[in-house]
Short mmCIF file of C-alpha atoms in Angstrom, two decimals:
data_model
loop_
_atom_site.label_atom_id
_atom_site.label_comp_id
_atom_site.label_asym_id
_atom_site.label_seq_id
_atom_site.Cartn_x
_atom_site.Cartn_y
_atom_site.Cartn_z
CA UNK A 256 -6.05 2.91 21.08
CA UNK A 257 -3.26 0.00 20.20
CA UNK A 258 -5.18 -0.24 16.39
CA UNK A 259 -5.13 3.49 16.00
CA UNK A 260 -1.29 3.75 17.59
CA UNK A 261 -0.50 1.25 14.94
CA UNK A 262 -2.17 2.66 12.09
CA UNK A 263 -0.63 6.33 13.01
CA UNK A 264 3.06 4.78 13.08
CA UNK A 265 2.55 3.38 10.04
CA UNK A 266 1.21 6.79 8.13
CA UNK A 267 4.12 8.82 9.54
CA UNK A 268 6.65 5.95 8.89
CA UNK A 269 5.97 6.17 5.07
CA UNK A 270 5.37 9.96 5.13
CA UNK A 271 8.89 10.23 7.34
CA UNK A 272 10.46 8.38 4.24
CA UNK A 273 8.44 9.80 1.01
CA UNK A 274 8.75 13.61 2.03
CA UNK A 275 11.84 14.83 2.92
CA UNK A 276 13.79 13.13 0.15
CA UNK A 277 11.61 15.05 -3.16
CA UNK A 278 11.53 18.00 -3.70
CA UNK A 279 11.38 20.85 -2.85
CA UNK A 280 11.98 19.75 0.38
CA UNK A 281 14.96 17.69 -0.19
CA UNK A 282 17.17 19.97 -1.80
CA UNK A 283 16.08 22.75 0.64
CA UNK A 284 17.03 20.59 3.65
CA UNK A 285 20.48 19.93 1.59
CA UNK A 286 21.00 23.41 1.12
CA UNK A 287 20.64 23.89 5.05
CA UNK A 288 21.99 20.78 6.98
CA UNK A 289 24.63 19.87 3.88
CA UNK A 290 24.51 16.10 2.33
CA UNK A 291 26.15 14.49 5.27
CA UNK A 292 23.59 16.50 7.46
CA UNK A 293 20.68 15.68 5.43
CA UNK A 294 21.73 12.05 5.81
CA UNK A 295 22.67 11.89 9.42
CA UNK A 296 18.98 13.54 10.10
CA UNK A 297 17.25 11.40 8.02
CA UNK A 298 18.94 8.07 9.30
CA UNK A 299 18.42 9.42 12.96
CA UNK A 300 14.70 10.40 11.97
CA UNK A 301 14.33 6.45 10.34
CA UNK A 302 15.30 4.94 13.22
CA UNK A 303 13.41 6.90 15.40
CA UNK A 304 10.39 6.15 13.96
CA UNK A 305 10.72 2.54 13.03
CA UNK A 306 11.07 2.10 16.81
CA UNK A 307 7.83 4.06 17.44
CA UNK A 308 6.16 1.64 14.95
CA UNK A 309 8.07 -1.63 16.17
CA UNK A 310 6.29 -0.36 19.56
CA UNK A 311 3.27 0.47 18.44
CA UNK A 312 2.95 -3.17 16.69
CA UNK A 313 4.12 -4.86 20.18
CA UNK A 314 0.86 -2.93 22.17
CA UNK A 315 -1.77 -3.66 19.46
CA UNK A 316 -4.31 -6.40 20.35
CA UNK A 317 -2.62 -9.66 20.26
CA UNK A 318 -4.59 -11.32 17.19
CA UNK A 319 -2.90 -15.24 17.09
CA UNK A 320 -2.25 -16.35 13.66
CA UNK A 321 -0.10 -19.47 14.37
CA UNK A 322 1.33 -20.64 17.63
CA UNK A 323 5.25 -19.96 18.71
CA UNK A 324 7.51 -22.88 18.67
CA UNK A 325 11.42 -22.89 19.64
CA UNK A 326 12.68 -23.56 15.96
CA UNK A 327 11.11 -20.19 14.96
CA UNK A 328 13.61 -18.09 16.93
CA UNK A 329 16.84 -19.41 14.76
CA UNK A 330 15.39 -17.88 11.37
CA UNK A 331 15.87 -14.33 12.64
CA UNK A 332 19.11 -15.22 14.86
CA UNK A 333 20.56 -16.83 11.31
CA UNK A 334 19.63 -14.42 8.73
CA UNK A 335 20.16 -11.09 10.52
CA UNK A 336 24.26 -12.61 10.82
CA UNK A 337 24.31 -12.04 6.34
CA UNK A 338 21.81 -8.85 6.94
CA UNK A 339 24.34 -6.73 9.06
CA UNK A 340 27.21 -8.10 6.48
CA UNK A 341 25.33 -6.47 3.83
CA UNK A 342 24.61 -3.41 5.67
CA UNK A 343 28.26 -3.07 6.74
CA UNK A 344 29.30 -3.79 2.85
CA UNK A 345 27.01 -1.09 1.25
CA UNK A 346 26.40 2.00 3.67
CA UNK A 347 28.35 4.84 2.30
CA UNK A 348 29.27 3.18 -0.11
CA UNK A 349 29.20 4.06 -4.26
CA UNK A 350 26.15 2.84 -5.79
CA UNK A 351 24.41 4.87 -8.27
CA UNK A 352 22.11 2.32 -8.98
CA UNK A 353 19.83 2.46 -5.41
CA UNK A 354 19.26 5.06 -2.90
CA UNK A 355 21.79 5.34 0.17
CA UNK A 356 24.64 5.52 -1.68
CA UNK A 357 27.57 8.23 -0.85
CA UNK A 358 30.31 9.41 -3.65
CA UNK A 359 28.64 7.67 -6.65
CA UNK A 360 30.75 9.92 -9.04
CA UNK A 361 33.73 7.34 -7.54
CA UNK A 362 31.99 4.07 -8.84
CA UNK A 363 33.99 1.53 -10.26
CA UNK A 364 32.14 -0.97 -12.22
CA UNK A 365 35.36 -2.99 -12.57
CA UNK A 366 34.98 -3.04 -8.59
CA UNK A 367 31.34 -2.80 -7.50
CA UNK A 368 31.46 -4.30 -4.37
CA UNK A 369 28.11 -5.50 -2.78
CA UNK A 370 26.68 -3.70 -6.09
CA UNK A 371 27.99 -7.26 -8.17
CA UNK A 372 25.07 -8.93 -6.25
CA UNK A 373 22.46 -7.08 -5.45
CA UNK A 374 21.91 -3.17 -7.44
CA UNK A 375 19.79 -2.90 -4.02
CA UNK A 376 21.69 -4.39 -1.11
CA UNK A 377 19.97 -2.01 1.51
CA UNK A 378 16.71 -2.90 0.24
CA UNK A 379 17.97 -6.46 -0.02
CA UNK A 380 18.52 -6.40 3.92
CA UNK A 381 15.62 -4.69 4.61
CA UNK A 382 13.55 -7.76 2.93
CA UNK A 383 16.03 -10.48 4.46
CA UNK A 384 15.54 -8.77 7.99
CA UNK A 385 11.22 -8.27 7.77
CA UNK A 386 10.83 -12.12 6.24
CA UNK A 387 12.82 -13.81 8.94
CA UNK A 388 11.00 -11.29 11.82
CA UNK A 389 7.29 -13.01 10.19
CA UNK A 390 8.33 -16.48 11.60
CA UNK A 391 8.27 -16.05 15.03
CA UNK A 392 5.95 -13.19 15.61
CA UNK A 393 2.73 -15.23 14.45
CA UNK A 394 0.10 -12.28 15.55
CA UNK A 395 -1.73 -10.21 12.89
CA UNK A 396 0.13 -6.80 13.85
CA UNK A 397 3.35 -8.46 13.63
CA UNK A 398 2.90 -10.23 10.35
CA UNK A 399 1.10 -7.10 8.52
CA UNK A 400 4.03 -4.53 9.99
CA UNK A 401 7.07 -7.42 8.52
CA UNK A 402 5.22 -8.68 5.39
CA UNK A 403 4.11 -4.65 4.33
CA UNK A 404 8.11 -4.20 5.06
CA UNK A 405 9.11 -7.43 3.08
CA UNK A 406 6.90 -6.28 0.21
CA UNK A 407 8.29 -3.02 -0.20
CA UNK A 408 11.95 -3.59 -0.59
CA UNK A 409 10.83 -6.01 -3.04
CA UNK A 410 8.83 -3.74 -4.88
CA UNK A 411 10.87 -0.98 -3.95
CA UNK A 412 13.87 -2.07 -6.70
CA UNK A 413 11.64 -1.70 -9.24
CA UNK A 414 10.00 1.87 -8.74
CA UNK A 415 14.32 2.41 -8.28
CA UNK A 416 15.15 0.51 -11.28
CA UNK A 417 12.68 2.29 -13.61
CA UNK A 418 13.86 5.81 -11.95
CA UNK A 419 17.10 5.13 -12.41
CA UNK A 420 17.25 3.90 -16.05
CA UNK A 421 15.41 7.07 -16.55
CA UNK A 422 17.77 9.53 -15.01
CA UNK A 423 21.09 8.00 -16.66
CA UNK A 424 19.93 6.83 -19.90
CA UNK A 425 22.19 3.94 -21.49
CA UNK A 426 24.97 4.63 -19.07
CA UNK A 427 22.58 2.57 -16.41
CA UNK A 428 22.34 -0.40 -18.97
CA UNK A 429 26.24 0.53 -20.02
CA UNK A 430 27.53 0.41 -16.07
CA UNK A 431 25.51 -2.51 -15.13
CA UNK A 432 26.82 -4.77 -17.76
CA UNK A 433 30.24 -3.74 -16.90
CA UNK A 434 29.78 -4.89 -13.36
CA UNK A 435 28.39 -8.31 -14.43
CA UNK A 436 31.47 -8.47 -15.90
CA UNK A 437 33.49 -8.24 -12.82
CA UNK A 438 34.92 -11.59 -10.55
CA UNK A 439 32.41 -12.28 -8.21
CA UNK A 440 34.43 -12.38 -5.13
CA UNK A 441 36.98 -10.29 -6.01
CA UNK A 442 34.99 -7.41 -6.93
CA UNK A 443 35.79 -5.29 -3.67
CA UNK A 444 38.10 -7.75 -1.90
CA UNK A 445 40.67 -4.77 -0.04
CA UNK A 446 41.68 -3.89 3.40
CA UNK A 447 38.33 -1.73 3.79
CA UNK A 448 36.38 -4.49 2.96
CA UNK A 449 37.22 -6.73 5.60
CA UNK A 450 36.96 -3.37 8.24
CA UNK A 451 33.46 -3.67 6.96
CA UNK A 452 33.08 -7.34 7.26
CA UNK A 453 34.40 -6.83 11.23
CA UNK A 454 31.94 -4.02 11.54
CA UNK A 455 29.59 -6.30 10.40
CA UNK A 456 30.21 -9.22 12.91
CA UNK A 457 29.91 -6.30 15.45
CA UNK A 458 27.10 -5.18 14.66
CA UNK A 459 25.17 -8.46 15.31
CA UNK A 460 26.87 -8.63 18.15
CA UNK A 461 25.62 -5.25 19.24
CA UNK A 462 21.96 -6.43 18.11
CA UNK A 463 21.99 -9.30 19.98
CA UNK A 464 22.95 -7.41 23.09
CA UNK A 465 20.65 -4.50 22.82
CA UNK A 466 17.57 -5.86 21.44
CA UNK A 467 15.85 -6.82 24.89
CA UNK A 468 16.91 -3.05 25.89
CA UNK A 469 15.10 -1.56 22.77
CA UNK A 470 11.89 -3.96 21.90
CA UNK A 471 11.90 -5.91 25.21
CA UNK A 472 12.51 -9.07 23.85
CA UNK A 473 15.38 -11.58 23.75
CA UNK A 474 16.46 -12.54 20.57
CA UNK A 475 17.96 -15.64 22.10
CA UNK A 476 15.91 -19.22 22.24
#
């Protein structure tokens, strides 16, 4: 039953986050819950289910791939501190370049915020976070539910990229160029920006306190 659990979190994870944002469904659930709605239910419904399959990977048969040592644990506990920064930097934020973002009419290219580094910075966390989780969990469920995550926000950019360049035409090329253009760290530097950068901090504090409540693990060596 742990295999088949597994295997089932998996198929509704990606169904959970393929279906409800094409259409028809998309714009139907728009047209009932509103694009805040839509957004809140499909955050809450992300969550929800990456849990499930976090879960799921935990009660699968315990396959060993390499043994645990101490040094492992400071991988995660370093690079989920830049991961929450770049959460707290790009959600609900502008970006019409990636999926996630909120007001992209208000872009700035002279001002793209997390957008100067990465067209992708939610995906860019999402990688970041499933790399450093492979190190210490050394077991085959582990390693194949982090590495599948890894390699889709990496290929995920692309399949964005190409839709994207699509959709807008030379105003994708047009508005990227114009962003290259812009002083690296001055490109969003403003009171809301360092709001976000506390938010940030907070947030890996908040991690670090609830993760034994919600996978039943320390994070800590």
């Amino acid at each position: 039953m742990g295999w088949f659990e597994f295997a089932l979190a998996y198929v509704v994870f990606f169904l959970s986050h393929s279906l409800p944002v094409r259409p028809p469904l998309r714009p139907r659930l728009q047209a009932r819950l509103g694009a805040s709605g839509f957004t809140l239910a499909y955050s809450v419904l992300s969550l929800a289910v990456l849990s499930w399959l976090i879960g799921a990977a935990g009660r699968a048969p315990h396959v060993t791939l390499w043994d645990w040592a101490l040094w492992q644990v400071h991988v995660p506990l370093t690079v989920m501190g830049p991961v929450c920064l770049i959460l707290a930097l790009s959600i609900g934020r502008p970006n019409p370049f990636s999926f996630g973002g909120a007001r992209n009419d208000l872009f700035d290219p002279a001002r793209p915020g997390i957008v100067r580094l990465s067209r992708h910075p939610l995906l860019l966390a999402l990688a970041l976070w499933a790399a450093a989780h492979v190190v210490p969990n050394g077991d085959l469920a582990h390693v194949i539910l982090f590495g599948t995550f890894a390699a889709f926000a990496l290929l995920g950019g692309r399949l964005i990229d190409r839709r994207k360049s699509r959709e807008m035409g030379p105003e994708w090329q047009r508005m990227l160029d114009r962003g290259a253009e812009a002083p690296l760290l001055l490109a969003s530097l403003s009171g809301g920006t360092l709001l976000r950068l506390a938010a940030g901090v907070a947030l890996y504090g908040a991690l670090l306190w609830a993760h034994p409540l919600l996978f039943g693990v320390s994070p800590l060596p």
